[in-house]
PDB file of C-alpha atoms in Angstrom:
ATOM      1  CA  UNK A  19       0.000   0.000   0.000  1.00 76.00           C
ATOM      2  CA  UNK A  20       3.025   2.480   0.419  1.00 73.00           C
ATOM      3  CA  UNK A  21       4.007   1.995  -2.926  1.00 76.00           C
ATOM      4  CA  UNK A  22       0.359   1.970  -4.357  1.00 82.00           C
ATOM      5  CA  UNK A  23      -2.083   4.217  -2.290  1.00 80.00           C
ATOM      6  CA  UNK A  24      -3.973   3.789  -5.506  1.00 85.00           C
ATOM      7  CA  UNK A  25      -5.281   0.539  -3.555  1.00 86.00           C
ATOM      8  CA  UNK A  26      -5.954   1.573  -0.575  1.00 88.00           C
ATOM      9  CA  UNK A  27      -9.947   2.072  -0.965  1.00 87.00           C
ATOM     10  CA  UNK A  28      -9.920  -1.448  -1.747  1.00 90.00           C
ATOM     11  CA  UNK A  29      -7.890  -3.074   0.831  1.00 90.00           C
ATOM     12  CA  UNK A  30     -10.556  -1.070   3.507  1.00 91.00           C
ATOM     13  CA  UNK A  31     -12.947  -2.945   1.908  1.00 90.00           C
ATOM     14  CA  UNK A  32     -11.911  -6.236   2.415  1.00 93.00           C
ATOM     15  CA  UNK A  33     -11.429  -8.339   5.423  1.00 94.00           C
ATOM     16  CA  UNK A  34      -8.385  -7.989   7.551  1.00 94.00           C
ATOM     17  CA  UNK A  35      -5.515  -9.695   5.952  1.00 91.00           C
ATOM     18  CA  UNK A  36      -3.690 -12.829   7.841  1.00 91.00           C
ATOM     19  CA  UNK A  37      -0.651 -11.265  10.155  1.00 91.00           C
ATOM     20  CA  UNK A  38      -1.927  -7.901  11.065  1.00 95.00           C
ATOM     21  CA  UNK A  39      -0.588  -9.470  14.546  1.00 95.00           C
ATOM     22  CA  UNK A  40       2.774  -9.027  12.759  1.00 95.00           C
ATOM     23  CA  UNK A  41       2.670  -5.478  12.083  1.00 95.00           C
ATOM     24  CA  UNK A  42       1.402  -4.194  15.104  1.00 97.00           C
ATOM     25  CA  UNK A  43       4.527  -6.157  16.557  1.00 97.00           C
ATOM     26  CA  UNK A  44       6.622  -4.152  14.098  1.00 97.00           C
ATOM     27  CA  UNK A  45       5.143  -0.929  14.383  1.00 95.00           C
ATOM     28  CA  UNK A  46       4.790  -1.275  18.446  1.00 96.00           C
ATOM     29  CA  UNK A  47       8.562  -1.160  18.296  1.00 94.00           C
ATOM     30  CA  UNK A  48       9.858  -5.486  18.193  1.00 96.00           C
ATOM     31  CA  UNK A  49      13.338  -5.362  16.917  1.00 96.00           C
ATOM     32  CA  UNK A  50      13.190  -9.143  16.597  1.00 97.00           C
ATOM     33  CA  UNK A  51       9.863  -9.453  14.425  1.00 96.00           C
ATOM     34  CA  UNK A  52      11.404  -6.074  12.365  1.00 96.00           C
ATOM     35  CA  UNK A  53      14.594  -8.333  11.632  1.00 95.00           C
ATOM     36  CA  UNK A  54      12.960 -10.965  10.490  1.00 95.00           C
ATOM     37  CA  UNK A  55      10.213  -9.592   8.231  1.00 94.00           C
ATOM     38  CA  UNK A  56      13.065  -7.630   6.855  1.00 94.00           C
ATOM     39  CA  UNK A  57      14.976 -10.395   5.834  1.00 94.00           C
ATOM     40  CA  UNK A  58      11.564 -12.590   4.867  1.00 93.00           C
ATOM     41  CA  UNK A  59      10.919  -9.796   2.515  1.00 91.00           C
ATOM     42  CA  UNK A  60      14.670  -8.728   1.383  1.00 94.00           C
ATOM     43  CA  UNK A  61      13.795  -4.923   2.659  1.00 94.00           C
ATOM     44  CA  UNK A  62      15.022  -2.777   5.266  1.00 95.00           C
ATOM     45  CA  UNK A  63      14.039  -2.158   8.383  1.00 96.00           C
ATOM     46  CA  UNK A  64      13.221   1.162   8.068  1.00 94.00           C
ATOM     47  CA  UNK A  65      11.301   0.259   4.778  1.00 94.00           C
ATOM     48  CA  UNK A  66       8.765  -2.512   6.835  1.00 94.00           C
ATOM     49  CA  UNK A  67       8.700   0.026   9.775  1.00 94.00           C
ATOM     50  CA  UNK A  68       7.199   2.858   7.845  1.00 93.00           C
ATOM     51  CA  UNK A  69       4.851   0.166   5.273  1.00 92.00           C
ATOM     52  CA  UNK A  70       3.371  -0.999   8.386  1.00 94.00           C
ATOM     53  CA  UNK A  71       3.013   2.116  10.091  1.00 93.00           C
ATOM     54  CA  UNK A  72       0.948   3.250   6.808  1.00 92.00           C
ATOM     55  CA  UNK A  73      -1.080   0.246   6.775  1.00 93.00           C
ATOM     56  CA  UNK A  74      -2.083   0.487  10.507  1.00 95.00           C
ATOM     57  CA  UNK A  75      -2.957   4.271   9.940  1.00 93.00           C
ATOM     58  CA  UNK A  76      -4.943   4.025   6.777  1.00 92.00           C
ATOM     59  CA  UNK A  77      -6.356   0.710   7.480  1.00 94.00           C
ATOM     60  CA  UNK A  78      -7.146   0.051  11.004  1.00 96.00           C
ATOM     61  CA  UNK A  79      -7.486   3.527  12.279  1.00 95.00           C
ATOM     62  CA  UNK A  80      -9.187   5.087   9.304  1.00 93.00           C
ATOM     63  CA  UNK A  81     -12.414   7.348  10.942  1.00 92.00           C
ATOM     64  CA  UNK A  82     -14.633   5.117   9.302  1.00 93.00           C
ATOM     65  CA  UNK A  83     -13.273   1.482  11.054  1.00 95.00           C
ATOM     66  CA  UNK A  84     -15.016  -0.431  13.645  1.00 96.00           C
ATOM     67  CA  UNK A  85     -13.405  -0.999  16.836  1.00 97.00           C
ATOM     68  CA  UNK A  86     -12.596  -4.827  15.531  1.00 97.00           C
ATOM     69  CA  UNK A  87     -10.903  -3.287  12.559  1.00 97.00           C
ATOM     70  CA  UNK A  88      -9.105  -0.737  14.816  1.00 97.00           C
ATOM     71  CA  UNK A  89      -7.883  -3.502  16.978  1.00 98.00           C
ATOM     72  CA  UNK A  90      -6.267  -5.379  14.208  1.00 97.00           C
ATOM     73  CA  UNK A  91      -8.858  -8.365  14.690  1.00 97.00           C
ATOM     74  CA  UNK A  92     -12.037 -10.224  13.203  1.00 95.00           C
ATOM     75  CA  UNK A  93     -15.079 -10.036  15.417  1.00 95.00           C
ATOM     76  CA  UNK A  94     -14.677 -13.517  16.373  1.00 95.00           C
ATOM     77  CA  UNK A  95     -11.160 -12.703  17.936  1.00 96.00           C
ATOM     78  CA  UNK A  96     -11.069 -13.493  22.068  1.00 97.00           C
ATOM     79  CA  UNK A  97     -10.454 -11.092  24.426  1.00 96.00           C
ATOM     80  CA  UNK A  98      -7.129 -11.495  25.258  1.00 97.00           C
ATOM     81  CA  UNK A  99      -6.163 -11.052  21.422  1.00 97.00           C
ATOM     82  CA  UNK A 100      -8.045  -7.288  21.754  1.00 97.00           C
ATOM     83  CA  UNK A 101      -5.842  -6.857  24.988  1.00 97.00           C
ATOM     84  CA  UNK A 102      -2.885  -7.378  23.079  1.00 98.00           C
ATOM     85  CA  UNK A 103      -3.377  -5.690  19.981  1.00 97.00           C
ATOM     86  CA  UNK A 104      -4.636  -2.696  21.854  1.00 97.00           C
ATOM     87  CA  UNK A 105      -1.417  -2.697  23.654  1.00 97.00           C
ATOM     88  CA  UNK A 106       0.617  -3.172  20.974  1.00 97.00           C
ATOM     89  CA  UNK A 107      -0.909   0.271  19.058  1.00 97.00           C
ATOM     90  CA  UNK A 108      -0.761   2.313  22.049  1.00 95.00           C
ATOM     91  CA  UNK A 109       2.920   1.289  22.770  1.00 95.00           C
ATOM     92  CA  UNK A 110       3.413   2.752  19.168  1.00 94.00           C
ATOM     93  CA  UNK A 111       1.172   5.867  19.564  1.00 93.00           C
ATOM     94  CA  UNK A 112       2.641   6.771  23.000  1.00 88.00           C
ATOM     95  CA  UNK A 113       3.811  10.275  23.001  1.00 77.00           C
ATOM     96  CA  UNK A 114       7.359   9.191  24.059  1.00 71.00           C
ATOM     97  CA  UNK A 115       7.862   7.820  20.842  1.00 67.00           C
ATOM     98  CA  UNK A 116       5.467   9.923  18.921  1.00 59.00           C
ATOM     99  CA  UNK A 117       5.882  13.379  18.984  1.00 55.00           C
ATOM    100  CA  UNK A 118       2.999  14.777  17.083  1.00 63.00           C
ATOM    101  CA  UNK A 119      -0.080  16.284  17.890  1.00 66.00           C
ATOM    102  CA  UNK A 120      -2.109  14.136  14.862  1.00 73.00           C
ATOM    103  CA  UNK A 121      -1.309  11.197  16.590  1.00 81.00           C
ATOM    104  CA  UNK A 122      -3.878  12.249  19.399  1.00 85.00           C
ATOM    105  CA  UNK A 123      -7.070  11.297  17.407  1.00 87.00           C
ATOM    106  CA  UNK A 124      -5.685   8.037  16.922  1.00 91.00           C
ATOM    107  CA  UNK A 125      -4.805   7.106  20.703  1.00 92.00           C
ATOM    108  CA  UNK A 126      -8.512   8.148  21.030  1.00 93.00           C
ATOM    109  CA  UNK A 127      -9.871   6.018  18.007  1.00 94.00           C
ATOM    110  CA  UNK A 128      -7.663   2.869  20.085  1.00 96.00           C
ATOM    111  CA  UNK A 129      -9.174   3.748  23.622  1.00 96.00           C
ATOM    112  CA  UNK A 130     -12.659   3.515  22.297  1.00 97.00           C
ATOM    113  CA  UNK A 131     -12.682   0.996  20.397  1.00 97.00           C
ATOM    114  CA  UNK A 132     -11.119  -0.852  23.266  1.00 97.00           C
ATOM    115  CA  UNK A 133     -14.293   0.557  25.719  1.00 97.00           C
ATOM    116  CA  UNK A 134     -16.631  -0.856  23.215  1.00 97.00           C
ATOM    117  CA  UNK A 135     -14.469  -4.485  23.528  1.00 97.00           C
ATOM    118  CA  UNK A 136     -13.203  -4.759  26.820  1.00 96.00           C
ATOM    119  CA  UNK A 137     -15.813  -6.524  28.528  1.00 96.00           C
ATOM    120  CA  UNK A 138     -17.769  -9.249  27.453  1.00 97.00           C
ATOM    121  CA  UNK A 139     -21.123  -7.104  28.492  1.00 97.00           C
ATOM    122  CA  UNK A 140     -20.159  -4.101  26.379  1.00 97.00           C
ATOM    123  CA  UNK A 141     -18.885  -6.475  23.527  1.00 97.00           C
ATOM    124  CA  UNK A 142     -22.313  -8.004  23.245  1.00 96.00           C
ATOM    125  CA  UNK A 143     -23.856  -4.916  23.082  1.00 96.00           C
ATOM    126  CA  UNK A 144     -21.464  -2.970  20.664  1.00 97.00           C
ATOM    127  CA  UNK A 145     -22.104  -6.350  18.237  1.00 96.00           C
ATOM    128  CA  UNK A 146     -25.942  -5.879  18.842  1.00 95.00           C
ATOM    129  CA  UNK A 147     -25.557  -2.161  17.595  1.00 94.00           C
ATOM    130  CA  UNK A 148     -23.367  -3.205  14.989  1.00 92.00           C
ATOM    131  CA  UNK A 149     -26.076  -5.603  13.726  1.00 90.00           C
ATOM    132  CA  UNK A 150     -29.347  -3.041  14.021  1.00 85.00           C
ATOM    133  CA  UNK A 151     -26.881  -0.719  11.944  1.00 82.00           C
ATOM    134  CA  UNK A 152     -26.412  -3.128   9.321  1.00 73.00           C
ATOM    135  CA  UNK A 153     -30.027  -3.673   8.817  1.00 66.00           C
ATOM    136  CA  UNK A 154     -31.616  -1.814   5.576  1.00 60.00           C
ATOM    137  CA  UNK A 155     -34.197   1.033   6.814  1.00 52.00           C
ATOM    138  CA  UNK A 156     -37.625   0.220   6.950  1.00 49.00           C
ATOM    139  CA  UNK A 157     -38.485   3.220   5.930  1.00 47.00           C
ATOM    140  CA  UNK A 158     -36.731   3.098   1.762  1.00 44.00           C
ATOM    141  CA  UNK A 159     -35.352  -0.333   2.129  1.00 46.00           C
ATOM    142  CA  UNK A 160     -31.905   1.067   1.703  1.00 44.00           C
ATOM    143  CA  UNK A 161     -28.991   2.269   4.021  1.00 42.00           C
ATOM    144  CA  UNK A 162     -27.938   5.554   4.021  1.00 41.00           C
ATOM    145  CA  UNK A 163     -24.068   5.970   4.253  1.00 40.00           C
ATOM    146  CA  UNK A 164     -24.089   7.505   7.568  1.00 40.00           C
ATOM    147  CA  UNK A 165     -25.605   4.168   9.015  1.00 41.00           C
ATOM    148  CA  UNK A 166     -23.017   1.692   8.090  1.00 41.00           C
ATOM    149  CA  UNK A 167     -19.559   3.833   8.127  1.00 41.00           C
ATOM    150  CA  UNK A 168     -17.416   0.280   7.363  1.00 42.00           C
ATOM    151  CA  UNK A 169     -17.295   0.760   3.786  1.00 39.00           C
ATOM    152  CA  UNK A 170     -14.912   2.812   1.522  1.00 37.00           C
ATOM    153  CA  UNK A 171     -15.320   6.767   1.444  1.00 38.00           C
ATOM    154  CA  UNK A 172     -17.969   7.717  -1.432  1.00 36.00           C
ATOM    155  CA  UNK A 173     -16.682   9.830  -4.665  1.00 36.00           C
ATOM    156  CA  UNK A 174     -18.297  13.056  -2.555  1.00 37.00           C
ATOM    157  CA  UNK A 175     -16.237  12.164   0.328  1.00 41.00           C
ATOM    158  CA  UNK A 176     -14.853  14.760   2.899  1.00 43.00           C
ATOM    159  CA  UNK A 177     -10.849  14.399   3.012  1.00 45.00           C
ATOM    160  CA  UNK A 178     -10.705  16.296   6.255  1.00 46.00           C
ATOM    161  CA  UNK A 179     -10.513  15.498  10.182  1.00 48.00           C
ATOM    162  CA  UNK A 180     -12.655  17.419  12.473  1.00 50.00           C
ATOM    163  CA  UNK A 181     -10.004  19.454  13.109  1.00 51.00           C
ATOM    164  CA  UNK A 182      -9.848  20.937  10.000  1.00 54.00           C
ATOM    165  CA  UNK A 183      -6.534  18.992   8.749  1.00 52.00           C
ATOM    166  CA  UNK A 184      -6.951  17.261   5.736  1.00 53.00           C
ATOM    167  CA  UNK A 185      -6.820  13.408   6.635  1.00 56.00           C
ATOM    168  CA  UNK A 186      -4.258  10.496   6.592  1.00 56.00           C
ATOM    169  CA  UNK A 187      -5.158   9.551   3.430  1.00 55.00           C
ATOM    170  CA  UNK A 188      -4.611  13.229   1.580  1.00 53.00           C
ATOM    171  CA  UNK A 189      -1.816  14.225   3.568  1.00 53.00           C
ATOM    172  CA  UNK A 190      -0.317  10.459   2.472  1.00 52.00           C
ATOM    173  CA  UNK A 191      -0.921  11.482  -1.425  1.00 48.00           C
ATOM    174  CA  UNK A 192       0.107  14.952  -0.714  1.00 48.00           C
ATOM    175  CA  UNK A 193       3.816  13.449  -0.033  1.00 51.00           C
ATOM    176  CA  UNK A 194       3.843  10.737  -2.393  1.00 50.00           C
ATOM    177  CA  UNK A 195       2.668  13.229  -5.165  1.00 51.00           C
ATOM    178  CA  UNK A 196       4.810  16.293  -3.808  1.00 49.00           C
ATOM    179  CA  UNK A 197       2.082  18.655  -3.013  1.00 43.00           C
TER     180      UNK A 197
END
């Protein structure tokens, strides 16, 4: 995806990929699982580091991701594999290592989707919500966007946070493309 943001619309619109558990080792920092996907994959270091920190940020944490997505896990995923994943993101959001302000929204995008999780009470009921959202409306028969945000970002879509700042995804192109 670093290489071809051109795909990126596509890859949030498919299931999570097998060893997301990887990269949120390599992004939260583990030298050992950085050395060896670097030499599974012939790249450097630095190269896996920063192609797994875009995948985390424009995958997982997009706005419009559930808090499975977020977590790096399938809704089937136990507890203790949320625990873990959420531990492994804030470990790599933590302002000791990350000294910008953007990163903020994110930390709060992990910490929520964690409350929704965390407990098997407030699972069950975040998955009951989930499932009255992905029923059509009575009303037309059809979903309006706002009611199922899991999907990729219509043509119309708004490339800014709510601060303002144009998102991830634009300020991602904006580099690649040298604007």
């Amino acid at each position: 995806l670093l290489h071809l943001p051109s795909a990126i619309r596509r890859v949030k619109a498919e299931p999570l990929p097998a060893g997301v558990d990887v990269l949120l080792q390599v992004v939260a920092g583990d030298a050992a699982v950085q050395r060896e996907a670097a030499t599974r994959t012939e790249r450097p270091v630095d190269m896996i580091r920063e192609a797994a920190e875009f995948f985390v940020e424009q995958i997982l944490l997009a706005p419009e991701s559930g808090s499975y997505r977020i977590l790096g896990a399938a809704a089937e995923a136990p507890a203790s594999e949320l625990r873990h994943n959420m531990a492994l993101l804030l470990r790599w959001l933590h302002p000791d290592k990350m000294h910008t302000d953007d990163r903020r929204a994110l930390v709060e995008r992990v910490t929520l989707a964690w409350e929704n999780l965390k407990t098997p009470e407030r699972r069950a009921s975040y998955d009951r919500q989930q499932q009255g959202q992905r029923q059509p409306s009575k009303a037309s028969g059809r979903r309006h966007r706002s009611q199922n945000m899991t999907g990729p970002p219509t043509v119309g879509h708004n490339h800014r946070t709510r601060n303002g700042k144009p998102s991830l995804l634009r300020r991602a192109l904006y580099l690649l493309l040298g604007r």
